[in-house]
XYZ file of N, CA and C in Angstrom:
861
model
N 86.035 58.020 57.913
C 86.785 59.173 58.888
C 85.528 59.951 59.492
N 84.537 60.033 59.014
C 83.425 60.812 59.786
C 82.764 59.987 60.930
N 82.551 58.792 60.775
C 82.145 57.791 61.665
C 83.299 57.717 62.935
N 84.555 57.841 62.654
C 85.581 57.633 63.484
C 85.402 58.946 64.240
N 85.518 59.979 63.758
C 85.223 61.485 64.396
C 83.929 61.437 65.381
N 82.816 60.981 64.818
C 81.660 60.979 65.648
C 81.951 59.973 66.999
N 82.632 58.926 66.757
C 82.973 57.876 67.725
C 83.884 58.764 68.725
N 85.044 59.253 68.239
C 85.850 60.021 69.082
C 84.852 61.228 69.954
N 84.248 62.012 69.293
C 83.317 62.975 70.071
C 82.509 62.432 71.157
N 81.938 61.290 70.797
C 81.093 60.577 72.080
C 81.896 60.025 73.087
N 83.215 59.678 72.883
C 83.902 59.070 74.063
C 84.414 60.306 74.886
N 84.647 61.614 74.012
C 84.930 62.694 74.894
C 83.951 63.017 75.642
N 82.801 63.233 75.041
C 81.361 63.827 75.791
C 81.216 62.949 77.135
N 81.405 61.425 76.939
C 81.419 60.548 78.197
C 82.350 60.827 79.200
N 83.732 61.262 78.891
C 84.523 61.754 79.849
C 84.179 62.780 80.916
N 83.076 63.729 80.225
C 82.690 64.771 80.817
C 81.639 64.446 82.203
N 81.057 63.371 81.673
C 79.812 63.172 82.494
C 79.943 61.895 83.443
N 80.983 61.202 83.093
C 81.270 59.807 84.132
C 81.715 60.393 85.327
N 81.491 59.543 86.462
C 81.789 60.008 88.097
C 83.231 59.552 88.128
N 84.312 60.096 87.561
C 85.539 59.732 87.269
C 86.203 59.532 88.739
N 85.996 60.456 89.889
C 86.638 60.166 91.029
C 86.001 58.979 91.758
N 84.914 58.519 91.490
C 84.135 57.376 92.288
C 84.627 56.237 91.402
N 84.761 56.140 90.251
C 85.132 54.968 89.526
C 86.668 54.813 89.956
N 87.427 55.634 90.079
C 88.984 55.693 90.502
C 88.922 55.079 91.832
N 88.175 55.643 92.706
C 87.961 54.768 94.072
C 87.772 53.354 94.096
N 86.839 53.214 93.366
C 86.389 51.869 93.367
C 87.369 50.701 92.469
N 87.907 51.373 91.387
C 89.054 50.554 90.766
C 90.072 50.314 91.744
N 90.404 51.156 92.488
C 91.596 51.091 93.592
C 91.316 50.180 94.371
N 90.025 50.150 94.932
C 89.831 49.240 96.042
C 89.660 47.754 95.195
N 89.222 47.558 94.266
C 89.190 46.161 93.638
C 90.777 45.759 93.305
N 91.643 46.675 92.638
C 93.023 46.321 92.393
C 93.934 46.193 93.708
N 93.595 46.547 94.776
C 94.300 46.361 96.097
C 93.791 45.229 96.762
N 92.684 44.629 96.250
C 92.071 43.601 96.950
C 92.715 42.055 96.652
N 92.760 41.471 97.791
C 93.722 40.072 97.746
C 92.402 38.996 97.482
N 92.060 38.870 96.270
C 90.624 38.094 96.059
C 90.776 36.879 95.561
N 92.222 36.183 95.934
C 92.197 34.769 95.351
C 91.868 34.562 93.940
N 91.123 33.554 93.595
C 90.564 33.266 92.460
C 90.016 34.036 91.557
N 89.216 34.972 92.165
C 88.532 36.326 91.348
C 89.869 37.210 90.835
N 90.933 37.465 91.696
C 91.967 38.461 91.209
C 92.670 37.542 90.204
N 92.962 36.305 90.050
C 93.534 35.549 88.976
C 92.809 35.730 87.839
N 91.453 35.668 87.775
C 90.717 35.503 86.874
C 90.781 36.875 86.089
N 90.469 37.967 86.882
C 90.826 39.287 86.559
C 92.064 39.527 85.655
N 93.209 39.000 86.304
C 94.716 39.238 85.690
C 94.704 38.584 84.367
N 94.113 37.204 84.195
C 93.890 36.527 83.083
C 93.117 37.256 81.950
N 92.089 37.699 82.464
C 91.400 38.588 81.263
C 92.205 39.654 80.974
N 92.699 40.607 81.810
C 93.472 41.837 81.237
C 94.599 41.446 80.376
N 95.151 40.244 80.640
C 96.602 39.932 79.850
C 95.971 39.524 78.648
N 94.865 38.736 78.459
C 94.211 38.404 77.051
C 93.661 39.601 76.322
N 93.181 40.614 77.190
C 92.373 41.584 76.466
C 93.477 42.653 76.028
N 94.285 42.660 76.542
C 95.358 43.949 76.157
C 96.611 43.154 75.623
N 96.785 41.937 75.479
C 98.008 41.408 74.928
C 99.262 41.621 75.871
N 99.187 41.550 76.725
C 100.517 41.905 77.662
C 101.441 40.635 77.598
N 102.654 40.929 77.426
C 103.656 40.209 77.427
C 104.286 39.639 78.807
N 103.875 38.506 79.294
C 104.243 37.972 80.592
C 105.482 37.455 80.305
N 106.152 37.221 79.424
C 107.270 36.749 79.378
C 108.675 37.604 79.681
N 108.446 38.890 79.460
C 109.093 39.825 79.854
C 109.193 40.252 81.399
N 108.379 39.622 82.257
C 108.119 39.826 83.458
C 109.134 39.114 84.403
N 109.491 39.473 85.586
C 110.435 38.774 86.255
C 109.727 37.591 86.938
N 108.333 37.834 87.145
C 107.662 36.663 87.537
C 106.372 36.337 86.577
N 106.426 35.481 85.650
C 105.284 35.248 84.762
C 104.279 34.509 85.194
N 104.287 34.081 86.388
C 103.356 33.118 86.813
C 101.789 34.006 87.389
N 100.901 34.252 86.495
C 99.879 34.988 86.605
C 99.182 34.579 88.041
N 99.000 33.402 88.160
C 98.435 32.869 89.627
C 98.896 33.156 90.737
N 100.448 33.576 90.802
C 101.152 33.923 91.850
C 100.809 35.416 92.604
N 100.376 36.079 91.602
C 99.789 37.548 92.122
C 98.923 37.554 92.989
N 99.126 38.176 94.264
C 98.028 38.208 95.423
C 96.973 39.308 95.036
N 97.449 40.450 94.278
C 96.422 41.372 93.766
C 96.716 41.906 92.553
N 95.711 42.646 92.018
C 95.878 43.190 90.665
C 96.953 44.265 90.744
N 97.074 44.975 91.656
C 98.314 45.989 91.899
C 99.537 45.216 91.749
N 99.726 44.173 92.584
C 101.201 43.378 92.399
C 101.152 43.042 90.914
N 100.306 42.669 90.062
C 100.189 42.252 88.974
C 100.959 43.629 87.981
N 100.106 44.523 88.421
C 100.278 45.891 87.331
C 101.416 46.472 87.343
N 102.200 46.595 88.658
C 103.320 46.954 88.994
C 104.797 45.859 88.935
N 104.392 44.797 88.224
C 105.274 43.778 88.258
C 106.621 44.510 87.692
N 107.671 43.960 88.211
C 108.810 44.368 87.792
C 109.335 43.569 86.380
N 110.296 43.975 85.597
C 110.519 43.186 84.475
C 111.779 42.315 84.753
N 111.917 41.022 84.001
C 113.269 40.308 84.207
C 114.412 41.054 83.992
N 115.518 40.644 84.528
C 116.824 41.349 84.573
C 117.221 41.180 83.075
N 117.737 42.306 82.407
C 118.135 42.359 81.100
C 117.142 42.404 80.112
N 115.762 42.662 80.553
C 114.667 42.856 79.425
C 114.855 44.422 78.853
N 115.367 45.152 79.456
C 115.277 46.486 79.030
C 116.798 47.177 79.181
N 117.677 46.888 78.430
C 119.070 47.334 78.477
C 119.091 49.068 78.423
N 120.069 49.646 79.088
C 120.112 50.994 78.807
C 121.042 51.324 77.681
N 120.602 51.980 76.813
C 121.507 52.533 75.613
C 122.649 53.494 76.316
N 123.573 53.455 75.467
C 124.716 54.487 75.830
C 124.417 55.815 75.115
N 123.502 56.617 75.890
C 123.132 57.630 75.539
C 123.068 58.929 76.457
N 123.173 60.163 76.198
C 123.012 61.047 77.288
C 121.463 60.979 78.109
N 120.314 60.675 77.148
C 119.114 60.711 77.733
C 118.384 59.504 77.129
N 117.997 58.561 77.910
C 117.010 57.421 77.606
C 115.568 57.474 77.933
N 114.888 56.700 77.108
C 113.678 56.711 77.150
C 112.948 56.307 78.590
N 112.435 56.741 79.554
C 111.991 56.487 80.717
C 110.780 55.437 81.037
N 110.261 55.229 79.978
C 109.105 54.229 80.254
C 108.998 53.408 78.663
N 108.237 52.461 78.790
C 107.319 51.723 77.680
C 106.096 52.741 77.328
N 106.011 52.943 75.923
C 104.671 53.461 75.620
C 104.885 54.007 74.305
N 104.333 55.094 74.165
C 104.407 55.847 72.743
C 104.388 57.439 72.809
N 105.088 57.954 71.858
C 105.420 59.485 71.992
C 104.068 60.187 71.488
N 103.537 60.811 72.437
C 102.240 61.815 71.970
C 102.572 62.890 71.171
N 103.686 63.672 72.110
C 103.982 64.855 71.299
C 105.412 65.110 71.827
N 106.403 65.940 71.296
C 107.659 66.351 71.759
C 108.223 67.300 70.930
N 109.089 68.116 71.372
C 109.889 69.241 70.444
C 110.203 70.545 71.304
N 110.278 71.698 70.739
C 110.585 72.669 71.430
C 109.529 73.358 72.512
N 109.807 74.063 73.518
C 108.696 74.882 74.242
C 108.483 76.077 73.487
N 107.547 76.410 72.802
C 107.504 77.698 72.322
C 106.952 78.775 73.252
N 107.930 79.551 73.631
C 108.052 80.623 74.815
C 107.858 79.696 76.034
N 106.363 79.630 76.369
C 106.066 78.835 77.485
C 105.055 77.907 77.272
N 104.652 77.225 75.912
C 103.678 76.373 75.695
C 104.138 75.227 75.126
N 103.276 74.246 75.477
C 103.486 72.810 75.056
C 102.464 72.408 74.232
N 102.864 71.459 73.165
C 101.755 71.130 72.462
C 101.181 69.603 72.909
N 99.922 69.774 73.391
C 99.204 68.571 73.816
C 98.782 67.425 72.388
N 98.037 68.142 71.665
C 97.708 67.436 70.321
C 97.371 68.700 69.530
N 97.228 67.863 67.949
C 96.677 68.972 67.164
C 95.735 69.977 67.554
N 95.870 71.337 67.574
C 94.953 72.201 68.038
C 94.808 72.510 69.600
N 95.758 71.809 70.187
C 95.596 72.045 71.609
C 97.005 72.413 72.205
N 97.240 73.273 72.972
C 98.497 73.419 73.697
C 98.201 73.897 75.124
N 99.171 73.858 76.090
C 98.822 74.199 77.497
C 100.051 74.843 77.983
N 100.276 75.651 78.999
C 101.500 76.317 79.438
C 102.233 75.353 80.357
N 103.449 75.642 80.558
C 104.325 75.167 81.497
C 103.926 75.521 82.944
N 103.452 76.694 83.139
C 103.061 77.157 84.669
C 102.173 76.298 84.952
N 100.946 76.157 84.016
C 99.887 75.222 84.705
C 100.277 73.932 84.746
N 101.113 73.417 83.967
C 101.562 71.960 84.156
C 102.225 71.890 85.523
N 103.115 72.759 86.053
C 103.656 72.417 87.222
C 103.075 73.303 88.427
N 101.759 73.408 88.331
C 100.940 73.907 89.382
C 100.964 75.058 89.794
N 101.105 75.864 88.573
C 101.055 77.517 88.890
C 102.573 78.087 89.247
N 103.470 77.349 89.473
C 104.826 77.866 89.853
C 105.633 78.749 88.527
N 105.495 79.869 88.219
C 105.754 80.626 87.135
C 107.312 80.647 87.236
N 107.951 80.820 88.378
C 109.256 80.837 88.328
C 109.935 79.389 87.978
N 109.535 78.315 88.165
C 110.069 77.100 87.889
C 109.739 77.155 86.481
N 108.433 77.228 85.965
C 108.124 77.143 84.609
C 109.107 78.185 83.786
N 109.603 79.233 84.227
C 110.358 80.139 83.486
C 111.936 79.544 82.914
N 112.190 78.625 83.886
C 113.573 77.753 83.678
C 113.462 77.206 82.405
N 112.445 76.647 81.960
C 112.309 75.858 80.696
C 111.732 76.639 79.548
N 111.870 77.851 79.415
C 111.362 78.785 78.507
C 112.443 78.530 77.256
N 111.837 78.237 76.042
C 112.570 77.802 74.845
C 113.349 76.527 74.834
N 112.905 75.528 76.001
C 113.443 74.462 76.055
C 113.136 73.480 75.402
N 112.795 72.069 75.908
C 112.563 70.943 75.179
C 111.269 70.172 75.919
N 110.500 69.659 75.284
C 109.532 68.575 76.219
C 109.418 67.330 75.475
N 108.808 66.408 76.062
C 108.225 65.273 75.605
C 107.040 64.607 76.586
N 106.067 64.202 75.637
C 104.839 63.520 76.224
C 104.814 62.075 75.982
N 104.822 61.165 76.948
C 104.999 59.955 76.565
C 103.735 59.010 77.241
N 103.076 58.396 76.544
C 101.590 57.922 76.772
C 101.997 56.059 77.196
N 101.497 55.905 78.319
C 101.483 54.489 78.797
C 100.055 53.898 78.501
N 100.093 52.965 77.564
C 98.881 52.076 77.448
C 98.548 51.094 78.554
N 97.422 50.473 78.889
C 97.122 49.677 80.025
C 98.377 48.388 79.775
N 98.568 48.032 78.503
C 99.545 46.804 78.311
C 100.942 46.963 78.603
N 101.213 48.357 78.630
C 102.628 48.508 78.874
C 103.301 48.183 80.485
N 104.328 48.118 80.621
C 105.156 48.236 81.959
C 105.071 49.366 82.530
N 104.661 49.572 83.696
C 104.047 50.733 84.552
C 104.862 51.240 85.519
N 106.359 50.881 85.536
C 107.340 51.483 86.252
C 107.956 52.728 85.377
N 108.336 53.736 85.932
C 109.146 54.856 85.260
C 110.369 55.126 85.907
N 111.346 55.207 85.040
C 112.790 55.395 85.184
C 113.433 56.410 84.840
N 114.705 56.851 85.143
C 115.108 58.179 84.885
C 115.806 58.003 83.463
N 115.510 59.386 82.987
C 116.234 59.647 81.732
C 117.737 59.781 81.569
N 118.162 60.235 82.669
C 119.410 60.369 82.792
C 119.672 60.769 84.484
N 120.642 60.696 84.802
C 120.959 60.763 86.601
C 120.398 62.264 86.922
N 120.156 62.186 88.156
C 119.688 63.593 88.595
C 119.477 63.671 90.180
N 119.605 64.486 90.776
C 119.446 64.830 92.247
C 117.867 65.309 92.517
N 117.039 64.839 93.202
C 115.682 65.203 93.477
C 115.737 66.531 94.292
N 115.065 67.477 93.837
C 115.040 68.853 94.498
C 113.701 69.170 95.228
N 112.861 69.037 94.407
C 111.245 69.276 94.908
C 110.424 68.089 94.281
N 109.194 67.903 95.033
C 108.061 67.244 94.292
C 106.910 67.870 94.856
N 105.847 68.104 93.745
C 104.720 68.760 94.136
C 103.618 67.848 93.695
N 102.327 67.862 94.585
C 101.244 67.188 94.107
C 100.349 67.984 93.649
N 99.802 67.994 92.615
C 98.807 68.939 92.099
C 97.435 68.501 91.919
N 96.521 68.498 92.781
C 95.032 68.039 92.459
C 94.451 68.411 91.116
N 93.614 67.754 90.746
C 92.847 68.053 89.344
C 91.924 66.924 89.146
N 91.572 66.968 87.797
C 90.478 65.913 87.338
C 91.272 64.697 87.108
N 90.501 63.632 86.838
C 90.845 62.532 86.316
C 90.254 61.839 84.922
N 90.404 62.930 83.934
C 90.168 62.342 82.577
C 91.186 61.385 82.149
N 90.637 60.572 81.179
C 91.531 59.410 80.790
C 92.609 60.119 79.818
N 93.763 59.782 79.738
C 94.744 60.546 78.853
C 95.065 59.593 77.670
N 94.179 58.684 77.215
C 94.547 58.081 75.880
C 94.252 59.172 74.560
N 94.975 58.619 73.578
C 95.111 59.742 72.361
C 93.540 60.337 72.069
N 92.681 59.743 72.213
C 91.265 60.042 71.828
C 90.877 61.354 72.659
N 91.095 61.249 73.801
C 90.902 62.283 74.947
C 91.899 63.528 74.789
N 93.154 63.183 74.612
C 94.198 64.120 74.471
C 93.845 64.978 73.261
N 93.266 64.587 72.238
C 92.825 65.181 70.906
C 91.325 66.175 71.281
N 90.742 65.626 72.385
C 89.443 66.109 72.648
C 89.233 67.092 73.693
N 90.243 66.940 74.636
C 89.776 67.893 75.907
C 90.916 68.697 76.141
N 90.813 69.979 75.956
C 91.914 71.087 76.063
C 92.634 71.108 77.421
N 93.706 71.449 77.500
C 94.778 71.445 78.652
C 94.497 70.039 79.648
N 94.371 69.099 78.979
C 94.326 67.758 79.682
C 95.467 67.660 80.693
N 96.514 67.711 80.219
C 97.610 67.225 81.282
C 97.689 68.279 82.066
N 97.456 69.712 82.183
C 97.412 70.779 82.988
C 96.023 70.791 83.807
N 95.194 69.912 83.477
C 93.837 69.535 84.365
C 93.835 68.645 85.336
N 94.407 67.456 84.992
C 94.625 66.231 85.696
C 95.340 66.208 86.922
N 95.088 65.460 87.886
C 96.003 65.281 88.925
C 97.402 65.099 88.486
N 98.341 65.253 89.168
C 99.570 64.981 88.535
C 100.548 65.357 90.015
N 101.896 64.548 89.715
C 102.835 64.777 90.662
C 104.129 65.099 89.881
N 104.671 66.371 90.061
C 105.644 66.986 89.532
C 106.997 66.916 90.232
N 108.046 66.104 89.784
C 109.343 65.987 90.354
C 110.346 66.670 89.559
N 111.205 67.534 90.393
C 112.039 68.446 89.878
C 113.471 67.947 90.342
N 114.324 67.718 89.389
C 115.620 67.170 89.381
C 116.780 68.308 89.093
N 117.982 68.057 89.677
C 119.211 68.816 89.099
C 120.179 67.701 88.675
N 120.849 68.055 87.428
C 122.030 67.142 86.799
C 123.137 67.844 86.857
N 124.239 67.351 86.969
C 125.303 68.031 87.021
C 125.686 68.447 85.574
N 125.437 67.165 84.648
C 125.661 67.437 83.268
C 124.683 68.081 82.342
N 123.205 67.946 82.986
C 122.240 68.120 81.831
C 121.332 69.168 82.636
N 121.775 69.843 83.391
C 120.897 71.036 84.044
C 119.641 70.667 84.914
N 118.726 71.569 85.013
C 117.556 70.915 85.863
C 116.522 70.408 84.598
N 115.848 69.459 85.148
C 114.736 68.826 84.315
C 113.731 68.594 85.400
N 112.379 68.257 84.797
C 111.085 67.667 85.514
C 110.704 66.797 84.959
N 110.003 65.806 85.654
C 109.178 64.685 85.357
C 107.950 64.881 85.697
N 106.895 65.090 84.999
C 105.533 65.107 85.567
C 104.679 64.089 85.395
N 104.177 63.164 86.529
C 103.675 62.094 86.336
C 101.914 62.358 86.375
N 101.332 62.127 85.342
C 100.007 62.707 85.011
C 99.144 61.453 85.448
N 98.175 61.873 86.530
C 96.988 60.716 86.696
C 95.959 60.668 85.507
N 94.984 59.524 85.904
C 93.912 59.595 84.778
C 92.795 58.795 85.661
N 91.829 58.740 84.772
C 90.598 57.715 85.134
C 91.130 56.402 85.748
N 90.758 55.970 86.776
C 91.207 54.748 87.498
C 92.679 54.429 87.707
N 93.219 55.364 87.562
C 94.855 55.276 88.004
C 94.795 55.623 89.617
N 94.571 54.515 90.173
C 94.294 54.643 91.888
C 95.594 55.012 92.444
N 96.611 54.887 92.084
C 97.671 55.534 92.831
C 98.999 56.148 91.919
N 99.822 56.934 92.576
C 101.003 57.430 91.860
C 102.020 57.440 92.991
N 102.779 56.451 92.767
C 103.997 56.329 93.754
C 105.578 56.681 93.554
N 106.274 56.975 94.258
C 107.851 57.021 94.131
C 108.573 56.213 95.205
N 109.769 55.918 94.785
C 110.538 54.975 95.684
C 110.883 55.923 96.978
N 111.098 56.935 97.093
C 111.508 58.031 98.092
C 110.235 58.368 99.146
N 108.869 58.344 98.542
C 107.788 58.779 99.444
C 106.850 57.619 99.638
N 106.702 56.575 98.666
C 105.646 55.823 98.651
C 104.134 56.471 97.767
N 103.139 55.869 98.004
C 101.994 56.699 97.433
C 101.959 58.132 97.632
N 101.892 59.010 96.649
C 101.900 60.433 96.901
C 100.464 61.016 97.050
N 99.479 60.171 96.100
C 98.077 60.840 96.406
C 97.218 59.598 96.902
N 97.690 59.436 98.341
C 96.746 58.426 99.068
C 95.681 59.023 99.409
N 95.844 60.458 99.856
C 94.565 61.138 100.304
C 94.344 61.892 99.354
N 93.250 62.445 98.595
C 92.930 63.278 97.902
C 92.159 64.425 98.398
N 92.984 65.246 99.082
C 92.447 66.641 100.023
C 92.031 67.837 98.915
N 92.247 67.583 97.695
C 92.123 69.048 96.801
C 92.937 69.980 96.871
N 93.853 69.794 97.722
C 94.759 71.084 97.875
C 96.278 70.594 97.585
N 97.017 71.675 96.993
C 98.362 71.447 96.622
C 99.229 71.223 97.576
N 100.057 70.244 97.416
C 101.149 69.873 98.402
C 102.519 69.755 97.917
N 103.482 70.107 98.730
C 104.794 70.090 98.132
C 105.820 69.823 99.220
N 106.860 69.315 98.620
C 108.063 68.595 99.488
C 109.370 68.955 98.933
N 110.295 69.243 99.796
C 111.528 69.762 99.488
C 112.614 68.906 99.933
N 113.774 68.840 99.274
C 114.796 67.895 99.728
C 116.054 68.336 99.830
N 116.333 69.513 100.303
C 117.544 70.177 100.283
C 118.250 69.399 101.669
N 117.499 68.808 102.582
C 118.141 67.960 103.732
C 118.234 66.390 103.427
N 118.068 66.122 102.290
C 118.368 64.703 101.834
C 118.935 64.597 100.534
N 120.031 63.621 100.526
C 120.705 63.529 99.075
C 119.958 62.211 98.329
N 118.792 62.542 97.638
C 117.933 61.600 96.813
C 118.728 61.793 95.454
N 119.590 60.926 95.011
C 120.182 61.096 93.787
C 120.209 59.552 93.061
N 119.410 59.675 91.923
C 119.052 58.369 91.108
C 120.014 58.478 89.809
N 120.456 57.191 89.566
C 121.135 56.998 88.272
C 120.264 56.954 87.066
N 121.014 57.105 85.936
C 120.314 56.876 84.734
C 119.552 55.508 84.653
N 118.486 55.459 84.424
C 117.787 54.046 84.229
C 117.188 53.635 85.689
N 117.378 54.201 86.682
C 116.894 53.910 87.840
C 115.278 54.011 88.133
N 114.641 53.276 88.758
C 113.143 53.446 88.987
C 113.194 54.844 89.529
N 111.852 55.644 89.075
C 111.758 56.886 90.009
C 110.158 56.935 90.195
N 109.442 56.138 89.737
C 108.160 56.090 90.037
C 107.243 55.069 89.655
N 105.958 55.047 89.861
C 104.821 53.848 89.028
C 103.718 54.250 89.176
N 102.862 53.902 88.048
C 101.520 53.994 87.881
C 100.511 52.911 88.192
N 99.469 52.899 88.545
C 98.333 51.985 88.360
C 97.590 52.278 87.222
N 97.612 51.720 86.193
C 96.686 51.580 84.857
C 97.451 52.853 84.173
N 96.962 52.889 82.798
C 97.741 53.541 81.879
C 97.479 55.241 82.072
N 98.522 55.716 81.827
C 98.984 57.286 81.929
C 99.841 57.846 81.400
N 100.123 59.105 81.499
C 101.350 59.838 80.811
C 102.380 60.591 81.757
N 103.642 60.486 81.018
C 104.478 61.275 81.911
C 105.113 62.443 80.890
N 105.061 63.639 81.489
C 105.658 64.910 80.710
C 106.798 65.069 81.210
N 107.979 65.481 80.205
C 109.261 65.890 80.722
C 109.713 67.150 80.135
N 110.273 67.987 81.004
C 110.713 69.365 80.466
C 112.129 69.330 80.800
N 112.798 70.007 79.784
C 114.254 70.085 79.607
C 114.767 71.609 79.595
N 115.658 71.941 79.983
C 115.974 73.237 79.819
C 116.649 73.547 78.353
N 116.711 74.768 77.886
C 117.062 75.193 76.801
C 118.433 74.470 76.278
N 118.817 73.929 75.248
C 120.114 73.551 74.789
C 120.623 72.415 75.377
N 119.596 71.613 76.155
C 120.021 70.432 76.870
C 120.032 69.084 75.986
N 119.139 69.079 75.178
C 118.688 67.985 74.510
C 118.456 67.968 73.077
N 118.714 67.182 72.366
C 118.557 66.975 70.851
C 117.850 65.689 70.706
N 116.632 65.473 70.597
C 116.002 64.110 70.319
C 116.558 63.506 69.115
N 116.441 62.151 69.032
C 116.754 61.217 68.050
C 115.884 61.682 66.848
N 116.636 61.524 65.784
C 115.823 61.780 64.332
C 114.540 61.231 64.159
N 114.581 59.888 64.818
C 113.204 59.149 64.266
C 112.194 59.544 65.406
N 112.444 60.319 66.477
C 111.363 60.599 67.327
C 110.174 61.341 66.703
N 109.039 60.969 66.731
C 107.662 61.450 66.356
C 106.740 61.062 66.981
N 105.409 61.962 66.888
C 104.280 61.418 67.537
C 103.740 60.103 67.072
N 103.155 59.289 68.058
C 102.706 57.808 67.606
C 103.843 56.862 67.560
N 104.940 57.297 67.747
C 105.985 56.193 67.523
C 106.016 55.537 68.873
N 106.274 54.276 68.901
C 106.393 53.306 69.992
C 107.807 53.412 70.435
N 107.809 53.553 71.923
C 109.314 53.736 72.642
C 109.344 52.337 73.641
N 110.388 52.250 74.017
C 110.571 51.205 75.114
C 111.935 51.981 76.141
N 111.488 51.465 77.080
C 112.467 51.851 78.291
C 113.931 51.534 77.919
N 114.694 52.556 78.176
C 116.176 52.375 78.031
C 116.777 52.685 76.710
N 115.846 52.853 75.706
C 116.425 53.018 74.129
C 116.830 54.498 74.360
N 117.715 54.751 73.220
C 118.164 56.449 73.068
C 117.135 57.172 72.874
N 117.019 58.135 73.689
C 115.990 59.321 73.374
C 116.711 60.415 73.136
N 117.851 60.986 73.245
C 118.527 62.026 72.890
C 119.802 62.196 73.380
N 120.747 63.373 72.714
C 122.007 63.498 73.453
C 122.042 64.982 73.458
N 123.195 65.392 74.206
C 123.346 66.725 74.107
C 123.825 67.337 72.936
N 123.030 68.465 72.679
C 123.501 69.199 71.066
C 124.894 69.310 71.006
């Protein structure tokens, strides 16, 4: 246990000194390159290293992907993730980091670490106040996971906010060791309204070597990292997504944080930190 703690401490310390922005830019260039045989070797190594199940991919032929990005954001074969008959379904393949009630305006990141909903959504206290005493869920996507994100329930897009920030890793070790991690990293905040389920937020959190965060309605949101907060509103556009429909994608592992209004969701009884989850499974229902 002591050796493990020391190892975790060293990993967190390394996060503070690594040139994270430069590593991310470099990784983005490599991932986007059409490198022929080099790209195929890189993909084969990645599949073997992380145990990626290519049988679930719509295209399981590793050699057919022109770039690492094409491979990493690969779609699943039809029927691979059936959508449960539930009010809310899991939006990703991954694992639960934390979930539960929002204590006034705080969210649990990991044991001993909390952060505020206001910080998470980029400083908008009025938006954060709508989720006071509501519910939250943090879901972590590891490198081996499918990296498209889908809708937990149907919703109409209201706003999108790109919040600049750091690019710490978001793996469980870093979540335990870096305070305010999800409210420090670069993130894209998507605000939705649902006729049945009220307002909810999906926050796509960037991380080290996450070269891009993209949505179907915008494309790559963080193509230019200007260091300034950006916001888009959609009152003049009807962007309505069905339950289970794709709403975003990551390059490499990251985290999605969801906020729900008070009294809108009761999570399934087996939902607990570190539990593995899959896209489309029942996440919760109306109380």
